[in-house]
Structures are given as structure tokens and as C-alpha cells.
Amino acid sequence: MLVRAAAGLPGLRRLWGRGGSGDGAWRCFPLGRALLSVRGAEAAVFLQGLLTNDVTRLVAVREGPAGPPRALYAHALNVQGRCLYDLLVYRLHESQEEEPHILLECDSSVLDAVQKHLKLYKIRRKVSISPCLDLALWAVVPGEQAGDISSSLAQCAERALVLTPDPRAEVMGWRLIVKAGADLPEVIPGSRVESIQDYHRHRYKQGIPEGVKDLPPGVALPLESNLAYMNGVSFTKGCYIGQELTARTHHMGVIRKRLVPVRFSVPLPQESIPEGAEILTETGKAAGKFRAGGDELGIALLRLANINEPLCLNVAGDKVKLTASIPEWWPKTASK
């Protein structure tokens, strides 16, 4: 059972061709995220009522070479409409004769919590839910010598369980799922394994949140966390847990705070910054809160009105300057 990459992403050569490090055609990052299997005739319908995106699109029958999407981004919300878990959702079956098999990618620290959350709402649904401890998850991004990503990655798809563009944004490259212990150069010739720290640095540069530090469960709001910008919510699918606040905020069209990338004037040890540390303007006015980061890069929830102002973070009594920016992958009208 293979999930092959659909059409390539034409913007990736432009986005990565001038930013890659080293000579490898492909930069592969081992992710500390976990995978959960949801399998059965009602798998998509079951998840449809729990997640922000339209999961039924994964199993829709479509004619033509493109077919349904191979992956979606979504959040599971609580009843107050706040984020519980950020998830990438993959379709693992190819044949129409097979029962739907969906994989959920989540922060490894909340794997048990996600499983309990799903089982709480399972009731009589014909689905089985279990962790996939025999699978490994990788992020794959083109290096400087990647060349034509569409044709080269298409040749690698036969050697992977899942190889598909990251559904959140072009700048995040591709997602790869293989059997644990698989030799990456055999799956993707010309690839080079890099550290998870380098992966997080890239996320922070682009302002892409991932995991419970960036999206504190029961605290983060999905639209402030750029869920719509990352193709993670359907406003037409119907009811799901936490829908009311999300739909009302969307239709009002007023979002005053968003997660944005920030850069500090000096590198900061991550452990020195308390969770939710307040970010201030030069005049001492509250501008937002720091979420997570490392060295000189991070991600913060800031008021859009203060993004272009000089900002600082109070760390152990010292004020450390920082600058915020609007990511290039955002819609062009997003900052207005």
C-alpha cells in the first residue's frame, strides 16, 4: 500500500534553491512526531466530526490522475474552540477494495492523549485506533542540487509508504513515512540526514507552528495560529467539536493577533525563557507572548498592530530586543 506524491510544487525550487545548506540534493530530517492509525469503513466519517478540516476529501472517489489529496492539515479542538492537538492526516490506502486507512501525525508527547480523545468519541463507529510504532516519519526538503523535484521525487514514491507534499505550506517541503530503520539513501538517493534542530530552525524562520510548545493545548486559538493560512480548516464541511467559535471569528473577519516568526538580537538559551513570557513595546505596552524557539529564532503570538515596532522580551531582568516579520508564504493581504 503506497501513497504516492501528487503534482510537484513548482515554488519549491525558488524557495529552497537559494537557502539550502551543503551539496545534498535532499535534506532529510528525522521527526520526533508520532503516528496513530485510524482504520475501518467509517474512519473518515468518524474523524470528520472531530477535526477542523474536511477529512472525507481523503477518501473521495475522483476521476483523473490527481485523485483525492494524500494529506491534510487539521486541529482537534476542545468544546471552547481552542486547539488541543495539531495533526497531519494521511491517506494510506490505494485500492478501492481496501478499507479506509488513515494515519494521524501528532506531537509524540501527546500520543496517548490523542488516542484517548479519539476513543472517547468512537462509540459504535467501525474503526480501530492504534499507534504505529513500526513507522518512521521524516521531513524532506530540496537542497541546492535538487533539480526537478517533481520527476525526481516521483521516482522515489515506490520505495515509501507515504511521500507527499506537506499540506501546510510549500516552504515545508514534503512528508515521508517509511518503515522504522529504513535506509534513507536507498529510499531517496542523494539525500542527506540532518538534525532535528535544523528542522526547527527552518520552522521558526517561516513561522510554522508545530507541537504543544508552539500550540499549548487548551490555550492556542486556531485562527490566531494561522490554521486557515496553512490550509487546515474547512468553513463549509459542517459541524465538528469547537466549530462555533472558529466559524464566528472567521465570519467576523477580525483577528488581531497571530503567530509570527521572531529573531532576537542575541542567542538565548531556550530554558531561560519561561513559557508565555510577555513581549513588550518600547513604551512597555504588552504586544504579545513568546511561544517557543532556540538560539536567536523563535515564534510568538503578537498583535498585528505591533509587528513592525521595536520589541523586547524581559529575560531574567534584562530586556532583550527582538524583531518580528510577516512570512512570505502568507497571503499578500494578510497583514492588512
Short mmCIF file of C-alpha atoms in Angstrom, two decimals:
data_model
loop_
_atom_site.label_atom_id
_atom_site.label_comp_id
_atom_site.label_asym_id
_atom_site.label_seq_id
_atom_site.Cartn_x
_atom_site.Cartn_y
_atom_site.Cartn_z
CA MET A 1 0.00 0.00 0.00
CA LEU A 2 1.63 3.18 -1.17
CA VAL A 3 0.71 6.81 -1.05
CA ARG A 4 2.42 8.49 -3.95
CA ALA A 5 3.13 12.15 -4.32
CA ALA A 6 0.66 14.03 -6.44
CA ALA A 7 1.70 17.00 -8.55
CA GLY A 8 5.00 18.62 -7.59
CA LEU A 9 5.20 22.05 -6.01
CA PRO A 10 6.68 24.49 -8.56
CA GLY A 11 7.55 27.10 -5.96
CA LEU A 12 9.91 24.86 -4.03
CA ARG A 13 12.88 25.27 -6.35
CA ARG A 14 12.62 29.01 -5.98
CA LEU A 15 12.08 28.90 -2.21
CA TRP A 16 14.82 26.42 -1.41
CA GLY A 17 17.28 26.90 -4.23
CA ARG A 18 18.86 29.93 -2.59
CA GLY A 19 18.60 28.80 1.03
CA GLY A 20 19.83 25.20 1.14
CA SER A 21 22.97 24.27 3.03
CA GLY A 22 25.50 21.79 1.72
CA ASP A 23 25.58 19.87 -1.54
CA GLY A 24 22.93 17.22 -0.92
CA ALA A 25 20.01 17.10 -3.32
CA TRP A 26 17.62 16.34 -0.47
CA ARG A 27 17.77 17.35 3.18
CA CYS A 28 16.03 14.77 5.38
CA PHE A 29 15.09 15.46 8.99
CA PRO A 30 14.04 12.70 11.43
CA LEU A 31 10.96 13.98 13.24
CA GLY A 32 10.09 13.27 16.85
CA ARG A 33 6.42 13.13 15.98
CA ALA A 34 4.21 10.07 16.45
CA LEU A 35 1.79 8.28 14.12
CA LEU A 36 -1.61 6.90 15.02
CA SER A 37 -3.58 4.53 12.78
CA VAL A 38 -7.33 5.01 12.33
CA ARG A 39 -8.65 2.20 10.17
CA GLY A 40 -12.09 0.98 9.18
CA ALA A 41 -15.09 1.62 6.97
CA GLU A 42 -16.09 4.70 8.98
CA ALA A 43 -12.61 6.12 9.60
CA ALA A 44 -13.07 9.32 7.59
CA VAL A 45 -16.63 9.94 8.79
CA PHE A 46 -15.50 9.41 12.39
CA LEU A 47 -12.66 11.94 12.11
CA GLN A 48 -14.90 14.38 10.24
CA GLY A 49 -16.71 15.30 13.45
CA LEU A 50 -13.50 15.76 15.45
CA LEU A 51 -11.15 17.72 13.19
CA THR A 52 -11.24 21.18 11.63
CA ASN A 53 -10.59 20.03 8.05
CA ASP A 54 -12.76 18.05 5.63
CA VAL A 55 -11.33 14.57 6.15
CA THR A 56 -13.81 12.97 3.73
CA ARG A 57 -11.77 14.53 0.90
CA LEU A 58 -9.07 11.93 1.59
CA VAL A 59 -11.34 9.05 0.59
CA ALA A 60 -13.46 10.79 -2.06
CA VAL A 61 -13.71 8.97 -5.38
CA ARG A 62 -12.42 11.23 -8.13
CA GLU A 63 -11.63 10.64 -11.76
CA GLY A 64 -8.41 11.86 -13.30
CA PRO A 65 -4.73 11.46 -12.43
CA ALA A 66 -4.75 13.79 -9.43
CA GLY A 67 -7.37 11.98 -7.39
CA PRO A 68 -8.07 12.93 -3.75
CA PRO A 69 -5.38 14.67 -1.67
CA ARG A 70 -2.83 12.44 0.05
CA ALA A 71 -2.51 14.59 3.17
CA LEU A 72 -4.38 17.29 5.09
CA TYR A 73 -3.53 19.56 7.99
CA ALA A 74 -6.02 19.93 10.84
CA HIS A 75 -6.50 20.72 14.52
CA ALA A 76 -8.54 18.84 17.08
CA LEU A 77 -10.28 21.45 19.24
CA ASN A 78 -11.91 21.37 22.66
CA VAL A 79 -15.53 22.42 23.12
CA GLN A 80 -14.42 26.03 23.75
CA GLY A 81 -12.84 26.14 20.29
CA ARG A 82 -9.21 26.12 21.44
CA CYS A 83 -6.55 23.86 19.98
CA LEU A 84 -5.88 20.54 21.66
CA TYR A 85 -3.65 18.87 19.05
CA ASP A 86 -2.15 19.85 15.70
CA LEU A 87 -2.31 16.95 13.25
CA LEU A 88 -1.25 15.97 9.77
CA VAL A 89 -3.68 13.45 8.31
CA TYR A 90 -2.55 10.93 5.67
CA ARG A 91 -4.43 8.51 3.45
CA LEU A 92 -2.60 5.20 3.43
CA HIS A 93 -4.69 3.03 1.10
CA GLU A 94 -4.59 2.94 -2.68
CA SER A 95 -7.04 0.25 -3.70
CA GLN A 96 -10.79 0.84 -3.60
CA GLU A 97 -11.19 -2.72 -2.33
CA GLU A 98 -9.31 -1.90 0.87
CA GLU A 99 -10.99 -0.33 3.86
CA PRO A 100 -10.00 3.29 4.52
CA HIS A 101 -6.72 3.53 6.44
CA ILE A 102 -5.78 6.94 7.79
CA LEU A 103 -2.66 7.96 9.71
CA LEU A 104 -2.62 10.86 12.16
CA GLU A 105 0.69 12.59 12.83
CA CYS A 106 0.89 14.28 16.23
CA ASP A 107 3.35 15.51 18.84
CA SER A 108 4.85 12.37 20.39
CA SER A 109 4.30 13.72 23.92
CA VAL A 110 0.52 13.64 23.43
CA LEU A 111 0.19 10.34 21.56
CA ASP A 112 -1.65 8.67 24.45
CA ALA A 113 -3.85 11.74 24.94
CA VAL A 114 -4.83 11.83 21.25
CA GLN A 115 -5.64 8.11 21.35
CA LYS A 116 -7.83 8.56 24.45
CA HIS A 117 -9.52 11.58 22.84
CA LEU A 118 -10.44 9.56 19.75
CA LYS A 119 -11.65 6.56 21.74
CA LEU A 120 -13.84 8.83 23.87
CA TYR A 121 -15.87 9.70 20.77
CA LYS A 122 -15.62 6.38 18.98
CA ILE A 123 -18.84 4.96 20.47
CA ARG A 124 -20.05 2.37 17.91
CA ARG A 125 -18.02 3.53 14.93
CA LYS A 126 -16.45 0.76 12.87
CA VAL A 127 -12.87 1.89 13.34
CA SER A 128 -9.76 0.60 15.05
CA ILE A 129 -7.29 3.01 16.66
CA SER A 130 -3.69 2.07 17.42
CA PRO A 131 -0.19 3.65 17.48
CA CYS A 132 2.17 2.89 14.60
CA LEU A 133 5.39 2.11 16.44
CA ASP A 134 6.93 0.39 13.40
CA LEU A 135 6.88 3.50 11.21
CA ALA A 136 9.28 6.44 10.97
CA LEU A 137 8.41 9.98 9.92
CA TRP A 138 10.72 12.37 8.05
CA ALA A 139 10.59 15.88 6.67
CA VAL A 140 12.19 16.17 3.22
CA VAL A 141 13.20 19.48 1.66
CA PRO A 142 15.15 20.14 -1.55
CA GLY A 143 18.80 21.13 -1.20
CA GLU A 144 20.77 23.26 -3.59
CA GLN A 145 21.23 20.41 -6.08
CA ALA A 146 17.66 19.09 -6.05
CA GLY A 147 16.92 19.88 -9.71
CA ASP A 148 13.47 18.93 -10.96
CA ILE A 149 11.67 17.95 -7.76
CA SER A 150 8.55 16.60 -9.47
CA SER A 151 10.29 13.93 -11.53
CA SER A 152 12.99 13.01 -9.01
CA LEU A 153 10.66 12.53 -6.05
CA ALA A 154 8.12 10.70 -8.18
CA GLN A 155 10.78 8.08 -8.81
CA CYS A 156 11.20 7.63 -5.04
CA ALA A 157 7.49 7.17 -4.27
CA GLU A 158 7.53 3.42 -4.91
CA ARG A 159 10.00 2.96 -2.05
CA ALA A 160 7.91 4.78 0.57
CA LEU A 161 4.64 4.19 2.39
CA VAL A 162 3.85 7.91 2.16
CA LEU A 163 5.67 10.57 0.16
CA THR A 164 3.61 13.71 -0.35
CA PRO A 165 3.94 17.50 -0.26
CA ASP A 166 3.47 18.97 3.21
CA PRO A 167 -0.12 20.29 3.08
CA ARG A 168 0.58 23.32 5.28
CA ALA A 169 2.83 25.40 3.04
CA GLU A 170 5.24 24.96 0.14
CA VAL A 171 8.14 26.13 2.29
CA MET A 172 7.82 22.97 4.43
CA GLY A 173 8.76 20.61 1.59
CA TRP A 174 7.49 17.02 1.74
CA ARG A 175 6.49 14.45 4.34
CA LEU A 176 7.90 10.92 4.16
CA ILE A 177 6.74 7.83 6.06
CA VAL A 178 8.78 4.63 5.88
CA LYS A 179 9.30 1.53 7.95
CA ALA A 180 11.39 2.18 11.06
CA GLY A 181 15.04 1.52 10.38
CA ALA A 182 14.77 2.12 6.63
CA ASP A 183 17.94 3.37 4.93
CA LEU A 184 17.13 6.89 3.73
CA PRO A 185 19.69 6.98 0.88
CA GLU A 186 18.00 3.85 -0.51
CA VAL A 187 14.56 5.50 -0.36
CA ILE A 188 15.72 8.89 -1.65
CA PRO A 189 19.07 8.69 -3.46
CA GLY A 190 21.22 11.76 -2.93
CA SER A 191 19.60 12.56 0.40
CA ARG A 192 21.45 13.75 3.48
CA VAL A 193 20.25 13.27 7.05
CA GLU A 194 20.31 16.47 9.11
CA SER A 195 19.44 17.25 12.72
CA ILE A 196 16.02 17.93 14.16
CA GLN A 197 17.41 21.24 15.45
CA ASP A 198 17.97 22.39 11.85
CA TYR A 199 14.37 21.42 11.04
CA HIS A 200 13.05 23.52 13.92
CA ARG A 201 15.23 26.45 12.86
CA HIS A 202 13.60 26.33 9.45
CA ARG A 203 10.12 26.20 11.00
CA TYR A 204 10.84 29.19 13.18
CA LYS A 205 12.24 31.18 10.26
CA GLN A 206 8.99 30.56 8.39
CA GLY A 207 6.66 30.96 11.37
CA ILE A 208 5.22 27.44 11.10
CA PRO A 209 3.92 26.20 14.49
CA GLU A 210 4.18 22.51 15.35
CA GLY A 211 3.62 20.66 18.60
CA VAL A 212 2.48 21.51 22.10
CA LYS A 213 5.13 24.17 22.82
CA ASP A 214 4.09 26.26 19.83
CA LEU A 215 0.39 25.45 20.26
CA PRO A 216 -0.31 25.00 24.01
CA PRO A 217 -3.30 22.65 24.42
CA GLY A 218 -6.40 24.47 25.61
CA VAL A 219 -4.72 27.87 25.12
CA ALA A 220 -3.99 28.41 21.40
CA LEU A 221 -6.79 29.63 19.16
CA PRO A 222 -6.77 28.04 15.68
CA LEU A 223 -7.17 31.15 13.54
CA GLU A 224 -4.65 33.15 15.59
CA SER A 225 -2.34 30.17 14.97
CA ASN A 226 -2.75 30.68 11.19
CA LEU A 227 -4.75 27.48 10.69
CA ALA A 228 -6.59 28.96 7.69
CA TYR A 229 -3.35 30.17 6.10
CA MET A 230 -1.99 26.60 6.38
CA ASN A 231 -4.99 25.00 4.67
CA GLY A 232 -6.08 23.41 7.93
CA VAL A 233 -9.77 24.32 8.24
CA SER A 234 -12.91 23.89 6.17
CA PHE A 235 -15.61 26.50 6.64
CA THR A 236 -18.15 24.51 4.61
CA LYS A 237 -17.86 20.95 5.97
CA GLY A 238 -20.47 21.20 8.73
CA CYS A 239 -20.28 20.58 12.45
CA TYR A 240 -17.25 19.46 14.42
CA ILE A 241 -16.18 19.89 18.03
CA GLY A 242 -15.18 23.51 18.68
CA GLN A 243 -16.58 24.78 15.38
CA GLU A 244 -18.75 27.62 16.72
CA LEU A 245 -16.01 29.99 17.90
CA THR A 246 -13.82 29.29 14.87
CA ALA A 247 -16.65 29.91 12.40
CA ARG A 248 -17.80 33.06 14.20
CA THR A 249 -14.27 34.51 14.28
CA HIS A 250 -13.81 33.74 10.58
CA HIS A 251 -17.07 35.36 9.52
CA MET A 252 -16.41 38.44 11.65
CA GLY A 253 -13.08 38.75 9.84
CA VAL A 254 -11.27 40.32 12.81
CA ILE A 255 -8.10 38.60 14.00
CA ARG A 256 -5.89 40.99 15.95
CA LYS A 257 -3.13 38.57 16.98
CA ARG A 258 -1.22 35.94 15.02
CA LEU A 259 1.74 33.62 15.38
CA VAL A 260 4.76 35.16 13.63
CA PRO A 261 8.49 34.42 13.42
CA VAL A 262 10.74 36.48 15.68
CA ARG A 263 14.51 36.99 15.78
CA PHE A 264 16.39 38.00 18.92
CA SER A 265 19.33 40.39 18.96
CA VAL A 266 21.39 37.79 20.83
CA PRO A 267 21.09 33.97 21.05
CA LEU A 268 19.02 32.86 24.02
CA PRO A 269 19.20 29.52 25.83
CA GLN A 270 15.72 28.08 25.48
CA GLU A 271 15.49 27.11 29.15
CA SER A 272 16.00 30.73 30.21
CA ILE A 273 12.67 31.87 28.74
CA PRO A 274 9.55 30.97 30.73
CA GLU A 275 6.53 29.70 28.83
CA GLY A 276 4.26 32.52 27.72
CA ALA A 277 6.83 35.21 28.55
CA GLU A 278 5.43 38.65 27.75
CA ILE A 279 6.75 40.65 24.80
CA LEU A 280 6.66 44.43 25.22
CA THR A 281 6.91 47.51 23.04
CA GLU A 282 9.50 50.24 23.70
CA THR A 283 6.93 52.07 25.82
CA GLY A 284 6.25 48.99 27.94
CA LYS A 285 2.91 48.14 26.35
CA ALA A 286 2.04 44.43 26.07
CA ALA A 287 2.47 43.29 22.45
CA GLY A 288 2.13 39.54 22.78
CA LYS A 289 3.66 36.37 24.19
CA PHE A 290 6.68 34.26 23.32
CA ARG A 291 5.80 30.65 22.50
CA ALA A 292 8.96 28.69 21.66
CA GLY A 293 12.33 28.87 19.96
CA GLY A 294 16.03 28.26 20.14
CA ASP A 295 19.17 30.40 19.88
CA GLU A 296 18.20 33.60 18.05
CA LEU A 297 14.99 32.30 16.40
CA GLY A 298 11.51 31.71 17.73
CA ILE A 299 7.79 32.03 17.24
CA ALA A 300 5.48 34.36 19.14
CA LEU A 301 1.83 35.37 19.32
CA LEU A 302 1.85 39.11 18.59
CA ARG A 303 -0.65 41.85 17.98
CA LEU A 304 -0.57 42.65 14.28
CA ALA A 305 -0.55 46.35 15.12
CA ASN A 306 2.81 45.97 16.91
CA ILE A 307 4.67 43.70 14.50
CA ASN A 308 6.68 46.48 12.85
CA GLU A 309 7.59 48.19 16.14
CA PRO A 310 10.78 47.71 18.18
CA LEU A 311 10.01 44.94 20.68
CA CYS A 312 11.72 43.35 23.65
CA LEU A 313 11.44 40.34 25.93
CA ASN A 314 12.16 40.51 29.64
CA VAL A 315 14.58 37.65 30.42
CA ALA A 316 15.88 37.34 33.99
CA GLY A 317 15.55 41.08 34.50
CA ASP A 318 17.26 42.00 31.21
CA LYS A 319 15.42 43.37 28.20
CA VAL A 320 16.42 41.52 25.04
CA LYS A 321 15.48 43.16 21.75
CA LEU A 322 13.68 41.21 19.05
CA THR A 323 12.17 41.82 15.65
CA ALA A 324 9.09 40.20 14.14
CA SER A 325 8.29 39.64 10.48
CA ILE A 326 5.48 38.60 8.16
CA PRO A 327 6.31 35.31 6.38
CA GLU A 328 6.48 35.42 2.59
CA TRP A 329 4.13 32.44 2.28
CA TRP A 330 1.24 34.30 3.93
CA PRO A 331 -1.50 35.64 1.64
CA LYS A 332 -0.44 39.06 0.37
CA THR A 333 -3.38 40.77 2.07
CA ALA A 334 -2.80 39.02 5.40
CA SER A 335 -1.01 41.85 7.18
CA LYS A 336 -3.58 44.48 6.30
#
